[in-house]
CSV table of C-alpha atoms and ligand atoms in Angstrom, one decimal:
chain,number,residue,atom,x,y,z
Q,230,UNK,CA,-21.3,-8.0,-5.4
Q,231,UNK,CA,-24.4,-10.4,-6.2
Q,232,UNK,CA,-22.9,-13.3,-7.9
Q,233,UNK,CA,-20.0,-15.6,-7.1
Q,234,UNK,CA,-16.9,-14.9,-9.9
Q,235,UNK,CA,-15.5,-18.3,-9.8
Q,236,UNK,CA,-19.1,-20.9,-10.2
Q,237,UNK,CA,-21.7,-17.8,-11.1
Q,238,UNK,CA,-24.2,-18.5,-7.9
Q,239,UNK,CA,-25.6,-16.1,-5.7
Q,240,UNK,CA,-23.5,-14.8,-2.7
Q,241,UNK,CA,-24.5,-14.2,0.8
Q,242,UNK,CA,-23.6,-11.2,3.1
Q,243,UNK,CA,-22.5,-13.4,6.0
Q,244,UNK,CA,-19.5,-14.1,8.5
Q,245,UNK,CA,-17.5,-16.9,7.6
Q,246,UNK,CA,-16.2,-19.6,10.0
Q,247,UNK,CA,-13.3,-18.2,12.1
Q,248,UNK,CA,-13.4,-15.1,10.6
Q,249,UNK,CA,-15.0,-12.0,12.3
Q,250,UNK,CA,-16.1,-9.5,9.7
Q,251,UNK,CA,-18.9,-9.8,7.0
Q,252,UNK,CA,-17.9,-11.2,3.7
Q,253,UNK,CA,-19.4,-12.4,0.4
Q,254,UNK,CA,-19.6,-15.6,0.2
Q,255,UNK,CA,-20.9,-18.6,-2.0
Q,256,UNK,CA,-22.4,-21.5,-0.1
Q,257,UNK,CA,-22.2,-23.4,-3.5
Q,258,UNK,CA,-18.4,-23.6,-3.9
Q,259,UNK,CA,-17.3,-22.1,-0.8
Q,260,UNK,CA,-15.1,-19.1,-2.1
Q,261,UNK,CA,-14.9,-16.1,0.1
Q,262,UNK,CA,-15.0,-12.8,-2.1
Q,263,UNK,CA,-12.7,-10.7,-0.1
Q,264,UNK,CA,-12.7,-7.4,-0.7
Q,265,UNK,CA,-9.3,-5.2,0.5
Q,266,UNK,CA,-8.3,-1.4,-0.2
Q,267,UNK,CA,-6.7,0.0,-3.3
Q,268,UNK,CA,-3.6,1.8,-3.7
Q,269,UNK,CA,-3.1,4.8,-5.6
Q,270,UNK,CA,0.7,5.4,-6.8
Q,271,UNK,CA,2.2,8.3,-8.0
Q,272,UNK,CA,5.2,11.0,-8.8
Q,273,UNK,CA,6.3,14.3,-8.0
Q,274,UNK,CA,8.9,15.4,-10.4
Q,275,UNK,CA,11.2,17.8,-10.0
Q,276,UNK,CA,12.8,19.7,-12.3
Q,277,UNK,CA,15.2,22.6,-10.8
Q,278,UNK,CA,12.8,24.8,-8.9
Q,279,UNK,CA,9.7,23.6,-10.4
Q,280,UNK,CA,7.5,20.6,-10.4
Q,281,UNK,CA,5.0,19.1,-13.1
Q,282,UNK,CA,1.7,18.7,-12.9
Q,283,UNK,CA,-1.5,17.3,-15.0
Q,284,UNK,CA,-4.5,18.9,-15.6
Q,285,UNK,CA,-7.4,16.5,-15.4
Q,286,UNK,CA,-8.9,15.3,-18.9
Q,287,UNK,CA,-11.3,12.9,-17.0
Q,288,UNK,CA,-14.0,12.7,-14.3
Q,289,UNK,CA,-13.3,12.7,-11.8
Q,290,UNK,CA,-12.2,16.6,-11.1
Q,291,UNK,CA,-12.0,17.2,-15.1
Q,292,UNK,CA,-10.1,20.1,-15.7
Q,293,UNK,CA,-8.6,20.4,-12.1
Q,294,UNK,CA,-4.5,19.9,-11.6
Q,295,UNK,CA,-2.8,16.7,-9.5
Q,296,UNK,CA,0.4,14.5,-9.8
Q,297,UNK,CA,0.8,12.2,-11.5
Q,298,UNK,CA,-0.6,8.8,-9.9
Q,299,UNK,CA,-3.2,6.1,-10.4
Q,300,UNK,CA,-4.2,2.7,-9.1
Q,301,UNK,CA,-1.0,0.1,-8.6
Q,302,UNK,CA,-1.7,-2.7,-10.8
Q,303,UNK,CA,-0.9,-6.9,-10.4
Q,304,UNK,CA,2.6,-7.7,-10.8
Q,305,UNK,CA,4.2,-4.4,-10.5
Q,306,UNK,CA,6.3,-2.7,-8.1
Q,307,UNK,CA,5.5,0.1,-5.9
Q,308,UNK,CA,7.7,2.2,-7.8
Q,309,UNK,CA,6.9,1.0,-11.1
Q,310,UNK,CA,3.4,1.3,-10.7
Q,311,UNK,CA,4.5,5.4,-10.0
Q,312,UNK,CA,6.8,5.4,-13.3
Q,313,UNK,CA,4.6,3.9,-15.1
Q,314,UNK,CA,1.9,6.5,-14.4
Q,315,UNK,CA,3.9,9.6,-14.7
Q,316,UNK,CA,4.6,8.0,-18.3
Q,317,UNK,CA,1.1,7.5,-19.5
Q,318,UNK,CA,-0.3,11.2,-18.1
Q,319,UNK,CA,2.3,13.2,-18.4
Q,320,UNK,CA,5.1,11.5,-21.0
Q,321,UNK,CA,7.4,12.3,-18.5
Q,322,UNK,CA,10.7,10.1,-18.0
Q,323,UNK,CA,11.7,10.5,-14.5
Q,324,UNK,CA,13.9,8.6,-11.9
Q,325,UNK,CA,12.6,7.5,-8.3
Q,326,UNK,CA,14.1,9.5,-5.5
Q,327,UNK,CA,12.0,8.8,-1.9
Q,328,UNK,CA,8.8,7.8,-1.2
Q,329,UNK,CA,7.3,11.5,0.1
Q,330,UNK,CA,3.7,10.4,1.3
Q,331,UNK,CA,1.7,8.0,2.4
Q,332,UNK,CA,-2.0,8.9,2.6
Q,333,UNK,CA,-4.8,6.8,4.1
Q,334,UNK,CA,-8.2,7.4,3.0
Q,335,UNK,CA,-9.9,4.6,4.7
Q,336,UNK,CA,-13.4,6.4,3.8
Q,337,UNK,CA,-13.1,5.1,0.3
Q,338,UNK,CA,-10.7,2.2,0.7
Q,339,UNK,CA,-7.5,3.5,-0.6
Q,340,UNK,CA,-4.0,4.4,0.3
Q,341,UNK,CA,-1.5,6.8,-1.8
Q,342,UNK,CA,2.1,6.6,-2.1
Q,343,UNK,CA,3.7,9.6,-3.7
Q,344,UNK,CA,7.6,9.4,-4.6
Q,345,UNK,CA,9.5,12.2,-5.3
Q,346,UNK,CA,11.5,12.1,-8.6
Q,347,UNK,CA,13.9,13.8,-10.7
Q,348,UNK,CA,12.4,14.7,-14.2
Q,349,UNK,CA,15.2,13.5,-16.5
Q,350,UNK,CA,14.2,15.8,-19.5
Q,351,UNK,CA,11.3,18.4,-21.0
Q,352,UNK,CA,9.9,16.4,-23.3
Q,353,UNK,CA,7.1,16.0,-21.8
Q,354,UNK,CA,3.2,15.4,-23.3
Q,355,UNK,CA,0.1,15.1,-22.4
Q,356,UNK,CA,-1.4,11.8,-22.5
Q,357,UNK,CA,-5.1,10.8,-23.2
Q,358,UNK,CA,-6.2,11.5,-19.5
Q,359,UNK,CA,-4.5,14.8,-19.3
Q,360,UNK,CA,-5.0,18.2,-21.3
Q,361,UNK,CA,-2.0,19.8,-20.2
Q,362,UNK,CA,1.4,19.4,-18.4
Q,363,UNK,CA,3.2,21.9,-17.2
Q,364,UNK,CA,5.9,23.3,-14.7
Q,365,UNK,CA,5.4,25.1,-11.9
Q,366,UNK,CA,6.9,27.0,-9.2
Q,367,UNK,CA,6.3,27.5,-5.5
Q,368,UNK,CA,4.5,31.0,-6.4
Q,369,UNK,CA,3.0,30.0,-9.7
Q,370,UNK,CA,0.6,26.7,-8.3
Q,371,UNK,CA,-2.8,26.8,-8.6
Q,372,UNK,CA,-4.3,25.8,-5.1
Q,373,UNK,CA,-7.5,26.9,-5.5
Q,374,UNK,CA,-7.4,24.4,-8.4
Q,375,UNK,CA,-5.9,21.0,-7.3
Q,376,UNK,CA,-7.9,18.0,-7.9
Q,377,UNK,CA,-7.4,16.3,-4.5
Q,378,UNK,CA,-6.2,16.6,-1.1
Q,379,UNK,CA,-3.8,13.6,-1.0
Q,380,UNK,CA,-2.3,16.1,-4.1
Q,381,UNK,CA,-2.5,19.4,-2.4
Q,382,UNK,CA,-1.1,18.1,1.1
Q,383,UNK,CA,2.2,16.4,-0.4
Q,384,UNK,CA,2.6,19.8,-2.8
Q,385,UNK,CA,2.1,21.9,0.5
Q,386,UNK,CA,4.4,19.3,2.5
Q,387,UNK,CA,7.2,19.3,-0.8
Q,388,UNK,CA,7.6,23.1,-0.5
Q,389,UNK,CA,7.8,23.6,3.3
Q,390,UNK,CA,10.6,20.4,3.0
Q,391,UNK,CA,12.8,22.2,0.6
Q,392,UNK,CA,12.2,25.5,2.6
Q,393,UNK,CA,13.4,23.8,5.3
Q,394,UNK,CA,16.6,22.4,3.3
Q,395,UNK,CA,15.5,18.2,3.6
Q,396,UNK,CA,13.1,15.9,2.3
Q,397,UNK,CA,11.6,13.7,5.0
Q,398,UNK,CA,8.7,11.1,4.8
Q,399,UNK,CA,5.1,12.0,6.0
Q,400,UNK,CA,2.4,9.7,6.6
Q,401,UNK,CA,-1.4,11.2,7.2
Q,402,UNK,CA,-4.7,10.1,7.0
Q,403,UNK,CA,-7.3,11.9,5.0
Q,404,UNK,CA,-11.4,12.0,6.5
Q,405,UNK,CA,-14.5,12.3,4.5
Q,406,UNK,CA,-15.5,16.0,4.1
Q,407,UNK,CA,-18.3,17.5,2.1
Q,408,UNK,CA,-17.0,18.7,-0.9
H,81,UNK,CA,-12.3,-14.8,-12.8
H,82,UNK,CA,-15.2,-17.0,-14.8
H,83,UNK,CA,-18.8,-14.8,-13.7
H,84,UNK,CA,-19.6,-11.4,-13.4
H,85,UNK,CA,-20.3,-10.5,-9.8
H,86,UNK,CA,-22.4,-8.0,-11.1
H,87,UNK,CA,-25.1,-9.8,-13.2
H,88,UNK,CA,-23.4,-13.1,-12.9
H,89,UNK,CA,-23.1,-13.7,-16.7
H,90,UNK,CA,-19.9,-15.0,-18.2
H,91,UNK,CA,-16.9,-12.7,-18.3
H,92,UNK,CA,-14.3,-12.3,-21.3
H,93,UNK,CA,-10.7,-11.5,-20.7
H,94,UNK,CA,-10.1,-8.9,-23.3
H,95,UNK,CA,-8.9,-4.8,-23.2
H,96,UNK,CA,-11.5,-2.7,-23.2
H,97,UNK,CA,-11.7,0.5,-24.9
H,98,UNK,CA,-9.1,3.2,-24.2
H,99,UNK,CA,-7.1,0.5,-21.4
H,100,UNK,CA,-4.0,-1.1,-22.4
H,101,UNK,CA,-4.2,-4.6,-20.5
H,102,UNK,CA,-5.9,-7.3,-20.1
H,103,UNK,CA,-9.4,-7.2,-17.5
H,104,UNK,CA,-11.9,-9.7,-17.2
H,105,UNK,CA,-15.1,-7.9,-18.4
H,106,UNK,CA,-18.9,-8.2,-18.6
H,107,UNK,CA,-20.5,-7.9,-22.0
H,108,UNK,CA,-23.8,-7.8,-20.6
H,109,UNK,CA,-23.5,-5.3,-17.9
H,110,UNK,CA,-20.2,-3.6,-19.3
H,111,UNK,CA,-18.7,-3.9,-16.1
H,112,UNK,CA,-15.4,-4.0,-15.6
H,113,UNK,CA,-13.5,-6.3,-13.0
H,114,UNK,CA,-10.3,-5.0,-12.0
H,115,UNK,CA,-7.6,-7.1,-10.1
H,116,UNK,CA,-5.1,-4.9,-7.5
H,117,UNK,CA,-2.4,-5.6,-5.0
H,118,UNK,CA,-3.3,-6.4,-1.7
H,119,UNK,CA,-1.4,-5.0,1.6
H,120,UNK,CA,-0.1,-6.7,4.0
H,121,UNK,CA,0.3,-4.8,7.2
H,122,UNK,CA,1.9,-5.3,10.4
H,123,UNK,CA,4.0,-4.9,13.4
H,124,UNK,CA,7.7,-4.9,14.8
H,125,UNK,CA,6.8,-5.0,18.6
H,126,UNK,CA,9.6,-3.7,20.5
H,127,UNK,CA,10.4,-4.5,24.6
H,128,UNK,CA,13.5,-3.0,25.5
H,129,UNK,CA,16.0,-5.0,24.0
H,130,UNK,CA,13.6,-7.8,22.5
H,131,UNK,CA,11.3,-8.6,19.9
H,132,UNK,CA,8.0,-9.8,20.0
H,133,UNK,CA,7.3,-13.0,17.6
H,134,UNK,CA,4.6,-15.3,16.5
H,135,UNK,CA,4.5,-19.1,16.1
H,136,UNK,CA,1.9,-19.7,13.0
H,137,UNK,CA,-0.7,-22.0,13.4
H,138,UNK,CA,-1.8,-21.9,10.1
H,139,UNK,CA,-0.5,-22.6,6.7
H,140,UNK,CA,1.2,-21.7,4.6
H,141,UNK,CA,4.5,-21.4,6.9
H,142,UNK,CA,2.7,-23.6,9.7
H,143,UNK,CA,5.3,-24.4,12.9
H,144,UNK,CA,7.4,-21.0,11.6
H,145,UNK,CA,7.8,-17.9,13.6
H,146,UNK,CA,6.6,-14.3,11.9
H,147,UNK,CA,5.9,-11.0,13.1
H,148,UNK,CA,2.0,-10.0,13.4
H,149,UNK,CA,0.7,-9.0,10.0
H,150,UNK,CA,-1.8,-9.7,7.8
H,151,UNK,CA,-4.0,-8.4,4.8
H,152,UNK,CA,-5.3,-4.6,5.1
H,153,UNK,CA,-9.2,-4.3,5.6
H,154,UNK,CA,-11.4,-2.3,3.9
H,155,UNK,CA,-12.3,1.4,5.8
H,156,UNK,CA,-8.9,0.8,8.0
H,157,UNK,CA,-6.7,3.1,7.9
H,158,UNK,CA,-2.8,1.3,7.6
H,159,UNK,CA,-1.8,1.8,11.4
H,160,UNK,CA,-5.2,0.7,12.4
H,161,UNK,CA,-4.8,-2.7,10.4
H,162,UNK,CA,-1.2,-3.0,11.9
H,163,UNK,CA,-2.9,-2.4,15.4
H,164,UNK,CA,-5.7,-4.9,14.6
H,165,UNK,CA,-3.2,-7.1,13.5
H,166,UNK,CA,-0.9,-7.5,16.2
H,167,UNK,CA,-4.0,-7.5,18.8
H,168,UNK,CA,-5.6,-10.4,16.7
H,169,UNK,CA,-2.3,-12.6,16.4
H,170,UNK,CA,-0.3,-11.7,19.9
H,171,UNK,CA,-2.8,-9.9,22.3
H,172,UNK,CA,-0.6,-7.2,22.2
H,173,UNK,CA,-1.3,-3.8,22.8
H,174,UNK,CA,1.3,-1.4,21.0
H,175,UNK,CA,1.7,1.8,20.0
H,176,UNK,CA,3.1,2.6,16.5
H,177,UNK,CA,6.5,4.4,16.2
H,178,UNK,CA,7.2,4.9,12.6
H,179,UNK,CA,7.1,3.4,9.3
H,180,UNK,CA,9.8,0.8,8.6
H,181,UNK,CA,9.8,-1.5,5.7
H,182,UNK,CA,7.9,-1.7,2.9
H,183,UNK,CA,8.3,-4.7,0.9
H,184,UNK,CA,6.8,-5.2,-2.8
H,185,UNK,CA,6.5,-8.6,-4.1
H,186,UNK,CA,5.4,-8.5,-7.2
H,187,UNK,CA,5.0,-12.0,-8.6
H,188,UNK,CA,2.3,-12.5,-6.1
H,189,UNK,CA,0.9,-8.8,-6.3
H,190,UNK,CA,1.5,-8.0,-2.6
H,191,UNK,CA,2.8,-4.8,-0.8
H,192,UNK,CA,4.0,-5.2,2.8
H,193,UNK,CA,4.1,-2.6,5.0
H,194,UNK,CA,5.4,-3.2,8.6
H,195,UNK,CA,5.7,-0.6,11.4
H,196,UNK,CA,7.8,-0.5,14.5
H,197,UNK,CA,5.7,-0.5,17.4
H,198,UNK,CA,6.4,0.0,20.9
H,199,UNK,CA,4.7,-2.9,23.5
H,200,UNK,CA,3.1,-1.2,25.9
H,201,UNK,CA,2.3,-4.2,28.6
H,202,UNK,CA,3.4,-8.1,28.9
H,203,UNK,CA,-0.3,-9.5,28.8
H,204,UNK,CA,0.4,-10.9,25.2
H,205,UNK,CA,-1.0,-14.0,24.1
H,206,UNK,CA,-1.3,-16.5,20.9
H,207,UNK,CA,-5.0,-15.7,19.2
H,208,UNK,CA,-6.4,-18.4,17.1
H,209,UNK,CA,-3.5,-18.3,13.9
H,210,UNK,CA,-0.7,-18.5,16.3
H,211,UNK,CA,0.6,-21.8,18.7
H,212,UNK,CA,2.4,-19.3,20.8
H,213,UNK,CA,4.1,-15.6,21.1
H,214,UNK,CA,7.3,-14.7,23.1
H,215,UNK,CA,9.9,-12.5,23.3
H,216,UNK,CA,13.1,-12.5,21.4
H,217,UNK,CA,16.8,-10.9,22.4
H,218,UNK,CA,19.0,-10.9,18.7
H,219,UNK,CA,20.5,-13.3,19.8
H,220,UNK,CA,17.9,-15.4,20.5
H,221,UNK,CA,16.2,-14.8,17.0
H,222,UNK,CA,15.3,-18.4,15.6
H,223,UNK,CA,16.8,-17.6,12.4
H,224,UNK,CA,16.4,-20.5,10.5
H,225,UNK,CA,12.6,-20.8,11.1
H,226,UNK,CA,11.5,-17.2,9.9
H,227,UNK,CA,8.1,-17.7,8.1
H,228,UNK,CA,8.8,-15.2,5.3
H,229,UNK,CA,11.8,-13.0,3.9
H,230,UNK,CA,9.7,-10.0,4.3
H,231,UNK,CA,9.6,-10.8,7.8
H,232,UNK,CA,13.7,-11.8,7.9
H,233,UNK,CA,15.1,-9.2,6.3
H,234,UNK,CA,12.7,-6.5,8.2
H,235,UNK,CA,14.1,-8.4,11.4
H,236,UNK,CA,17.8,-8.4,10.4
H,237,UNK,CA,17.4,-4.1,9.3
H,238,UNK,CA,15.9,-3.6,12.5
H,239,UNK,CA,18.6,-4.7,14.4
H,240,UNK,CA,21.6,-3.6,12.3
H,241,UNK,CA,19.8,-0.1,12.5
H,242,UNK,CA,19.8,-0.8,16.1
H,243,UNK,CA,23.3,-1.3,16.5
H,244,UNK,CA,24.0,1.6,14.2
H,245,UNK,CA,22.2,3.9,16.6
H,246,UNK,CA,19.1,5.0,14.4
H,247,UNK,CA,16.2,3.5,12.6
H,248,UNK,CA,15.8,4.8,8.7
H,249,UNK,CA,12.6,3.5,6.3
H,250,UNK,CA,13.4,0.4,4.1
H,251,UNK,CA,12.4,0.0,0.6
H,252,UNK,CA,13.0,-3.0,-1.3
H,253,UNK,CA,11.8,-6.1,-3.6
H,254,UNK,CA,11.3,-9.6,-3.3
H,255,UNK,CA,11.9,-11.7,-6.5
H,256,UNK,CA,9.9,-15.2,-6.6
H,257,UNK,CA,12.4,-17.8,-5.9
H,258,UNK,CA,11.9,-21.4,-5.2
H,259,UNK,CA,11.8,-22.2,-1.7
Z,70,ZN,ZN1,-19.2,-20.0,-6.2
Z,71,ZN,ZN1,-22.2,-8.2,-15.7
């Protein structure tokens, strides 16, 4: 950030009055440019035995398989944000069980929320950030080839879960690693 | 949203190619400016049978009594921003127990998330946004003076799980209403 959003002046890196952290802020109109982590919302859907995932039509991890999820917009619920997700990548129609997973990944700002969710039928369909959806069971998931570890974690946690005959809620945080 | 705080040349509010709302964008540097929910993290302090509240000292809800909570900071995991949160506000050392609301308000683009917390000493004490911190039997609960209904109805769950011998994890929406 180099300019002020609101008046178009420069910003300072600086620590406001009464605050305790650094912040950008314009000495011309006085706005502080707070900055605060992202969430990232998302579905697991079930359908019998299986669940659906999305291979990745973008950067980044192009051509690698997650969930359904992506960043929670203004003036939307938690849960909405999730449907509304699982709609545009996969086409899928689904219906909100339980929130699964919460993942922080304070490295780069962000928090997940994954819900599990019922598929409600197969017509499902690729949207333009996916190039395929498909079903999958416990034995038939690509690990080697899962986009992210918030993604891999809640799969791994989903199947232990419904090995152990109930769904409970996990929270976790996720650390930088080298890639 | 008037400048880009990239270049600081006027922005347009328009949708850009392959989006499907409106963002405020740069022409000049093709940036685009996305807006996202903030959280709001916090604390339920808990001293055998009593609660730990805060007295605002700032607006809005200035004179009213809350739990410690405020916005999540960047690189802050959500436990750590809870913990920051309740040492910044009360003085209070705790140590988080479990998930127990989380709260989307959507007509102001907020997600609350508030943890129960055990107290782990009595040397609390009001930081700078609060006139004063104390303990609180249910009984005692100053009802009418709640600061916000995330912070009510998070208060009245935790003590009807209380009395019902187990605390779940609350999910649930507030709707703008006129105060
Ligand atoms: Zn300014
Ligand atoms: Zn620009």
């Amino acid at each position: 950030m180099n300019f002020c959003s609101e008046c178009g002046s420069g910003v300072i890196h600086t620590i406001p009055d009464g605050d305790n952290r650094l912040r950008h802020v314009c000495l011309q109109c006085n706005t502080v440019h707070y900055q605060n982590p992202k969430m990232v919302v998302g579905c697991l859907p079930e359908w019998e035995d299986k669940v659906l995932l999305c291979r990745r039509a973008i950067e980044p991890q192009y051509g690698l398989w997650t969930l359904p999820a992506g960043f929670m917009e203004n003036n939307e619920t938690t849960q909405q944000g999730a449907l509304r997700e699982t709609m545009e990548e996969a086409g899928a129609r689904v219906e909100i069980e339980q929130l699964f997973t919460l993942y922080n990944l304070p490295y780069i700002s962000q928090v997940y929320l994954m819900f599990r969710a019922r598929l409600l039928d197969l017509d499902f369909a690729p949207g333009p950030e996916s190039l395929e959806v498909a079903l999958f069971r416990e034995d038939e998931i690509p690990w080697d080839q899962i986009a992210f570890r918030t993604i891999e974690q809640t799969l791994r946690l989903y199947f232990a879960d419904r090995r152990n005959g109930g769904f409970g809620f996990h929270i976790g945080d996720i650390e930088r690693r080298n890639r």
